[in-house]
Amino acid sequence: MDVKQKFLETIAKYHMIQKGDEIMAGVSGGPDSVCLLHLLRECREELGIKLSAAHLDHMFRGRESREDALFVEALCREWDVPLYREEIDVPEYIRRTGLSPEDAARRTRYAFFERAREKTGANKVALGHNRNDHEETVLMNIMRGTGIEGLLGIEPVRDFYIRPLLEVSRREIEEYLKLESIDYRIDSTNLKADYFRNKLRLELIPLIEQKYVPHFGASLRRLSEIARCDLSFLEEQTSAAWRQAVTCGRGKIKVDLKKFLPMHDAIKRRLVRKAVEELAGDVKDFEFRHTALLVDFIKNSAAGSVMDLPKNLQGEKQYDCFYISLKNFRETGDYLYELFVPGRVEIKEAEVSIQAWVKPRRGLMIIRTNPLIAQLDYDKIKGNLIVRNRRPGDRFVPLGGHLKKLQDFFTDEKVPKKERDKVPLVTAGGNIIWVGGMRIDDRFKITEDTGTVLILKMERQED
């Protein structure tokens, strides 16, 4: 199978390109990116795309990198492809940040592609990673202990990045360019074993193929495919566990411990990483050790314990749930609403609404099992209904009990501290008549003498 056919089949296999797409190719001047640009140019009518190119001079190699930029500029002019160019002093960026050359170059490059995409109006960025790059990445990730995700290597499609040469080998690319009489640049740093990837490429992989496993690359690709299938199953299980045990709020995530704790550790770890990603936007720099420590904290810490986490997050263990929240997450402030009868009020702070109406006691079915519905003796209620959250000194008489501090009631009912300010209290004449969703006041319960019944119904708002 020739390179062009593999290129087109890879695009079709992973649904990389649709007609009307505006594709920007990242072109360094090396063989991979030059081959990519040539194939996109040759097939642009067949693919139905608009094509442009982008080149970043990292300023790593002085005159050599400037010549690379001039080469790409001349090539794009010859092939009638619009070019967006920038140069960034990455060595200076490394001195300021302390990052490794590989990490600094990667961060700079992808930030550049973001800017270039906005400038050119492209909706996809095509990159020239090849099959060998993919194999090297899998091996690097094995050696770094990145877990199953690392075994995926380089993904064919991620966000708006596509890699149409990912199933073409480096040797096939070089043969294609030779056959087409297309010139390209050689990055001299790729010939030196100074960087981790280069050491693997130039030293370790040839040694393994020569002395131990002749088809080592194929073995790595097979491992990657197995991991992709297994990971797909794990993601399905994690999504099901998420729906079962997790509730998302504004700036925080609540995990139901009764459902979470029996889960397999593999799902627990994936679940907390998903929670971190949900709050922080990604899980970069949230390492395996952080994940393991967090799961252990959830399993073994006492109620009320708090844990500081990376990415400006905080964990808090409560009686029957665990919260992960942003450290700057604002607790619920004081609120107060008037509730008319009949009428309905939205309590945005508690993310609920409460509806009120009255009915004659005669013939009314008494509901005792639904905590979201309260039925009270309306004749005993004096004054307007007010819905508010707790205040210092609040007391009431829980149904069937005696006068009690609201704080003690919350403690007995194991209401997490973070949730107590949200609980709506329906009051009248200075008395709490209903702790919303939990308990009515015994003094306002329905009796045989009740003539009119006040019905309160609480509904939780959907996020």
XYZ file of C-alpha atoms in Angstrom:
463
model
C 0.000 0.000 0.000
C 1.486 3.374 -0.987
C 1.754 6.414 1.291
C -1.045 8.376 -0.375
C -3.477 5.479 -0.012
C -2.556 5.012 3.682
C -2.962 8.761 4.184
C -6.475 8.764 2.695
C -7.507 5.570 4.481
C -6.348 6.957 7.844
C -8.397 10.118 7.275
C -11.461 8.020 6.444
C -10.895 5.501 9.265
C -10.857 8.175 11.997
C -13.287 10.605 10.277
C -10.599 13.308 10.403
C -11.823 15.567 7.633
C -15.216 16.566 6.262
C -15.858 18.519 3.092
C -15.672 22.257 3.759
C -13.063 21.956 6.520
C -10.331 24.577 6.689
C -7.144 22.676 7.470
C -3.985 24.327 8.762
C -0.900 22.098 8.510
C 1.892 22.549 11.029
C 5.062 22.620 8.903
C 8.523 22.571 10.480
C 10.352 21.845 7.216
C 11.229 18.278 8.242
C 10.263 15.216 6.163
C 7.049 14.394 8.059
C 5.481 17.841 7.862
C 6.597 18.429 4.265
C 5.083 15.072 3.249
C 1.870 15.992 5.092
C 1.599 19.371 3.368
C 2.258 17.821 -0.043
C -0.411 15.149 0.410
C -2.987 17.667 1.682
C -2.208 19.910 -1.297
C -2.444 17.009 -3.770
C -5.749 15.812 -2.291
C -7.395 19.102 -1.367
C -9.950 18.973 -4.181
C -10.725 15.315 -3.480
C -11.098 16.088 0.235
C -12.989 19.332 -0.382
C -10.825 21.408 1.961
C -9.270 24.836 2.185
C -5.554 24.580 3.062
C -3.071 26.801 4.897
C 0.202 26.236 6.758
C 1.817 27.445 9.974
C 5.489 27.547 10.957
C 7.044 28.370 14.330
C 10.720 29.224 14.706
C 11.657 28.087 18.233
C 15.025 29.913 17.920
C 16.791 26.838 19.323
C 19.359 26.502 16.534
C 20.171 30.059 15.488
C 20.949 30.339 11.792
C 19.792 26.768 11.098
C 16.282 27.420 12.428
C 16.061 30.711 10.483
C 16.950 28.798 7.325
C 14.182 26.301 8.154
C 11.701 29.189 8.266
C 12.920 30.536 4.922
C 12.679 27.050 3.403
C 9.045 26.649 4.568
C 8.192 30.129 3.290
C 9.636 29.347 -0.155
C 7.920 25.945 -0.264
C 4.506 27.409 0.577
C 4.983 30.132 -2.019
C 5.866 27.516 -4.641
C 2.873 25.325 -3.715
C 0.500 28.296 -3.417
C -0.357 27.599 0.247
C -0.972 30.583 2.590
C 1.548 30.585 5.477
C 1.268 31.957 9.017
C 4.658 32.425 10.745
C 5.931 33.342 14.204
C 9.235 33.183 16.024
C 9.514 32.727 19.794
C 12.642 32.688 21.919
C 12.056 29.311 23.573
C 15.541 29.181 25.185
C 14.646 32.401 27.035
C 11.273 30.882 27.988
C 13.125 27.872 29.438
C 15.367 30.159 31.512
C 12.316 31.987 32.896
C 10.193 28.926 33.648
C 12.721 26.202 34.454
C 10.893 23.786 32.133
C 12.733 21.067 30.220
C 13.481 21.874 26.558
C 10.967 19.220 25.398
C 8.165 20.485 27.656
C 8.855 24.143 26.877
C 8.885 23.480 23.127
C 5.648 21.476 23.331
C 3.796 24.129 25.340
C 5.010 26.910 23.091
C 4.152 24.988 19.938
C 0.557 24.191 20.934
C -0.066 27.748 22.155
C 1.200 28.903 18.747
C -1.195 26.573 16.937
C -4.085 28.026 18.964
C -3.162 31.549 17.861
C -2.500 30.518 14.279
C -5.849 28.743 14.038
C -7.642 31.897 15.158
C -5.678 34.048 12.690
C -6.236 31.765 9.702
C -9.814 30.757 10.523
C -8.878 27.072 10.292
C -11.124 24.659 12.162
C -8.564 21.819 12.228
C -4.802 21.566 12.640
C -3.022 18.732 10.821
C 0.230 17.496 12.386
C 2.865 15.225 10.863
C 3.302 12.616 13.595
C 4.056 9.226 12.077
C 3.846 5.584 13.131
C 7.315 5.585 14.704
C 6.442 8.675 16.762
C 3.403 6.790 18.068
C 5.473 3.717 19.013
C 8.111 5.860 20.736
C 5.432 7.683 22.722
C 3.916 4.395 23.948
C 7.366 3.222 25.098
C 8.116 6.562 26.771
C 4.830 6.390 28.658
C 5.505 2.808 29.790
C 8.845 3.919 31.200
C 7.246 6.934 32.904
C 4.466 4.817 34.453
C 1.607 6.906 33.080
C -1.017 4.135 33.296
C -3.448 2.788 30.704
C -4.049 6.225 29.162
C -0.342 6.466 28.335
C -0.532 3.237 26.325
C -2.773 5.006 23.823
C 0.306 6.865 22.633
C -0.457 9.596 20.113
C -4.171 9.779 19.334
C -5.217 10.125 15.673
C -7.793 12.807 16.557
C -7.823 14.963 19.672
C -9.948 18.081 19.873
C -9.247 19.896 16.595
C -5.850 18.213 15.986
C -5.634 15.494 13.331
C -2.688 13.261 12.406
C -3.208 11.756 8.932
C 0.287 10.159 8.778
C -0.032 8.242 12.041
C -0.151 4.853 10.300
C 2.752 5.641 7.920
C 6.309 4.787 8.966
C 9.212 7.243 8.917
C 10.974 5.123 6.267
C 7.891 5.182 4.004
C 7.685 8.976 4.302
C 11.330 9.433 3.311
C 10.887 7.058 0.352
C 7.784 8.963 -0.768
C 9.631 12.298 -0.730
C 12.546 10.788 -2.647
C 10.194 9.332 -5.256
C 8.408 12.691 -5.635
C 11.763 14.594 -5.728
C 10.678 16.803 -2.810
C 13.359 18.459 -0.705
C 13.131 18.865 3.074
C 15.179 20.037 6.047
C 16.934 17.927 8.673
C 16.794 19.113 12.292
C 20.306 18.399 13.564
C 19.047 17.988 17.153
C 17.128 14.877 16.046
C 20.462 13.203 15.319
C 21.778 13.685 18.874
C 20.880 11.468 21.833
C 20.495 14.491 24.127
C 16.751 14.159 24.726
C 14.734 11.256 26.143
C 12.848 10.566 22.908
C 16.035 10.705 20.851
C 17.748 8.234 23.194
C 14.914 5.783 22.648
C 14.842 6.383 18.893
C 18.595 6.249 18.284
C 19.786 3.811 20.938
C 17.217 1.702 22.835
C 14.701 0.763 20.128
C 17.380 -0.314 17.577
C 19.045 -2.408 20.327
C 15.759 -4.144 21.252
C 14.903 -4.806 17.594
C 18.406 -6.125 16.867
C 18.867 -8.383 19.907
C 15.447 -9.174 21.391
C 12.257 -8.346 19.457
C 12.649 -7.735 15.694
C 9.034 -6.544 15.393
C 9.100 -4.390 18.521
C 7.180 -1.532 16.888
C 4.332 -3.842 15.923
C 4.220 -5.173 19.500
C 3.886 -1.637 20.869
C 1.102 -0.844 18.411
C -0.747 -4.037 19.368
C -0.419 -3.142 23.065
C -1.827 0.309 22.279
C -4.863 -1.174 20.503
C -5.556 -3.575 23.403
C -5.312 -0.662 25.851
C -7.680 1.412 23.710
C -10.319 -1.331 23.842
C -9.913 -1.878 27.608
C -9.950 1.844 28.271
C -13.200 2.199 26.353
C -14.793 -0.355 28.706
C -13.389 1.415 31.793
C -14.768 4.726 30.552
C -18.233 3.177 30.185
C -18.047 1.802 33.741
C -16.804 5.138 35.076
C -19.647 7.016 33.387
C -22.178 4.626 34.935
C -20.551 5.039 38.369
C -20.557 8.819 37.929
C -24.296 8.859 37.242
C -24.875 6.665 40.281
C -22.665 8.347 42.906
C -21.871 11.924 41.862
C -23.841 15.162 42.040
C -22.419 18.271 40.375
C -23.039 21.708 41.824
C -21.679 25.172 41.177
C -17.970 25.066 42.010
C -18.185 21.720 43.812
C -18.863 18.036 43.332
C -20.540 15.757 45.868
C -19.695 12.037 46.043
C -22.127 9.661 47.769
C -19.914 7.495 49.998
C -22.414 4.627 50.347
C -22.252 4.139 46.589
C -18.597 5.101 46.135
C -16.870 2.982 48.792
C -17.965 -0.474 47.496
C -16.639 0.323 44.007
C -13.451 -1.241 42.635
C -10.358 0.891 43.249
C -9.842 1.275 39.494
C -13.247 2.968 39.202
C -12.696 5.017 42.369
C -9.484 6.460 40.922
C -11.045 7.239 37.581
C -14.062 8.800 39.280
C -12.019 11.257 41.373
C -9.881 12.180 38.363
C -13.057 12.866 36.408
C -14.233 15.092 39.280
C -10.949 17.009 39.212
C -11.222 17.433 35.441
C -14.811 18.654 35.787
C -13.808 21.369 38.266
C -10.335 22.326 37.015
C -10.780 21.807 33.272
C -8.086 19.114 32.969
C -6.046 16.646 35.038
C -2.617 17.855 33.941
C -0.233 17.834 36.934
C -2.775 15.845 38.981
C -0.534 12.810 39.200
C -1.194 9.185 40.135
C 0.134 9.816 43.644
C -2.412 12.616 44.118
C -5.190 10.311 42.914
C -4.107 7.467 45.225
C -3.798 9.811 48.221
C -7.247 11.281 47.569
C -8.916 7.858 47.300
C -7.178 6.747 50.505
C -8.308 9.957 52.245
C -11.914 9.377 51.190
C -11.804 5.785 52.433
C -10.015 6.275 55.754
C -10.300 9.846 57.061
C -12.759 10.921 59.765
C -15.872 12.993 59.040
C -14.994 16.697 58.993
C -11.458 16.120 57.659
C -10.211 18.489 54.956
C -7.506 17.860 52.345
C -5.752 20.424 50.137
C -5.364 19.239 46.554
C -3.420 20.458 43.498
C -5.103 22.743 40.946
C -6.597 25.003 43.656
C -8.964 22.279 44.862
C -10.001 21.077 48.285
C -11.544 17.837 49.537
C -13.805 17.520 52.565
C -15.044 14.274 54.122
C -18.509 14.297 55.692
C -20.687 11.617 57.271
C -22.096 10.059 54.141
C -20.555 12.115 51.349
C -17.332 13.665 50.150
C -16.935 17.077 48.522
C -14.332 18.248 46.041
C -14.547 21.983 45.521
C -12.621 24.980 44.312
C -10.802 26.637 47.211
C -12.303 29.991 46.293
C -15.811 28.466 46.150
C -18.175 30.818 48.008
C -20.384 29.301 50.679
C -24.105 30.058 50.566
C -24.908 33.548 51.854
C -27.975 34.520 53.878
C -31.261 34.485 51.980
C -34.887 35.321 52.751
C -38.001 35.064 50.554
C -41.702 35.605 51.197
C -43.926 32.671 50.237
C -47.539 33.558 49.402
C -50.444 31.141 49.894
C -51.233 30.007 47.292
C -47.919 30.686 45.617
C -44.493 29.466 44.631
C -40.994 30.778 45.264
C -37.616 29.944 43.688
C -34.714 29.749 46.147
C -31.698 29.963 43.866
C -29.212 29.656 46.723
C -30.666 26.279 47.694
C -31.356 25.281 44.078
C -34.974 24.420 44.970
C -38.461 25.848 44.641
C -41.268 25.641 47.225
C -44.969 25.749 46.377
C -47.734 26.443 48.928
C -51.499 25.887 48.825
C -54.302 24.970 51.218
C -57.000 22.270 51.212
C -59.780 21.232 53.615
C -58.748 18.490 56.032
C -61.874 16.423 55.279
C -61.132 13.802 52.617
C -57.455 14.786 52.261
C -54.991 11.901 51.968
C -52.218 12.353 54.532
C -48.713 11.907 53.113
C -46.092 10.805 55.631
C -43.373 9.171 53.522
C -42.354 11.898 51.057
C -39.773 14.249 52.678
C -40.348 16.836 49.931
C -44.000 17.354 50.926
C -45.094 18.864 54.244
C -48.707 18.980 55.491
C -49.407 21.324 58.433
C -52.350 22.659 60.450
C -52.982 25.990 58.716
C -55.233 27.224 61.530
C -52.262 27.220 63.940
C -50.005 29.224 61.631
C -49.875 32.949 62.342
C -48.310 35.543 60.067
C -46.852 35.409 56.558
C -44.706 32.505 55.395
C -41.004 33.318 55.103
C -38.409 30.993 53.552
C -34.871 31.578 54.789
C -31.743 29.695 55.758
C -30.477 29.156 59.290
C -29.649 31.895 61.783
C -27.778 31.713 65.105
C -30.038 30.453 67.926
C -32.585 28.729 65.668
C -34.688 26.116 67.484
C -37.719 24.022 66.632
C -39.596 20.936 67.830
C -38.905 18.067 65.408
C -42.032 15.941 64.803
C -42.353 13.492 67.694
C -39.571 15.140 69.686
C -38.860 18.073 71.987
C -37.425 21.581 71.568
C -34.017 21.331 69.959
C -31.315 23.551 68.563
C -31.313 23.428 64.765
C -27.549 22.946 64.864
C -27.956 19.811 67.011
C -30.704 18.550 64.706
C -28.390 18.920 61.685
C -25.629 17.094 63.563
C -27.955 14.230 64.508
C -29.206 13.987 60.923
C -25.605 14.065 59.628
C -26.184 17.060 57.380
C -22.734 18.114 56.022
C -21.552 21.503 57.242
C -21.229 22.732 53.651
C -24.915 21.973 53.075
C -26.451 23.462 56.237
C -26.642 27.048 54.976
C -28.522 25.864 51.900
C -31.349 24.033 53.714
C -34.550 26.131 53.319
C -36.493 26.805 56.511
C -40.172 27.747 56.178
C -41.108 30.040 59.077
C -44.237 31.844 60.273
C -44.609 34.245 63.184
C -40.961 33.718 64.115
C -41.314 29.906 64.332
C -39.752 27.298 62.063
C -42.673 25.237 60.791
C -40.710 23.073 58.321
C -37.050 22.236 57.845
C -37.350 21.854 54.097
C -37.058 18.287 52.875
C -36.497 16.953 56.390
C -38.949 17.527 59.264
C -41.988 19.605 60.257
C -42.378 21.232 63.665
C -44.446 19.026 65.998
C -46.481 22.039 67.157
C -47.962 22.478 63.668
C -48.781 18.864 62.863
C -52.247 17.852 61.671
C -54.646 16.640 64.365
C -58.276 15.517 64.487
C -59.234 19.137 65.138
C -57.496 20.472 62.022
C -59.890 22.210 59.649
C -57.568 23.486 56.900
C -54.258 21.979 55.793
C -51.278 23.942 54.453
C -49.415 21.871 51.874
C -45.798 22.702 51.050
C -43.998 20.986 48.207
C -40.276 21.327 47.496
C -38.779 20.603 44.081
C -35.110 20.484 43.265
C -34.004 22.572 40.297
C -32.195 20.864 37.462
C -28.612 22.059 36.738
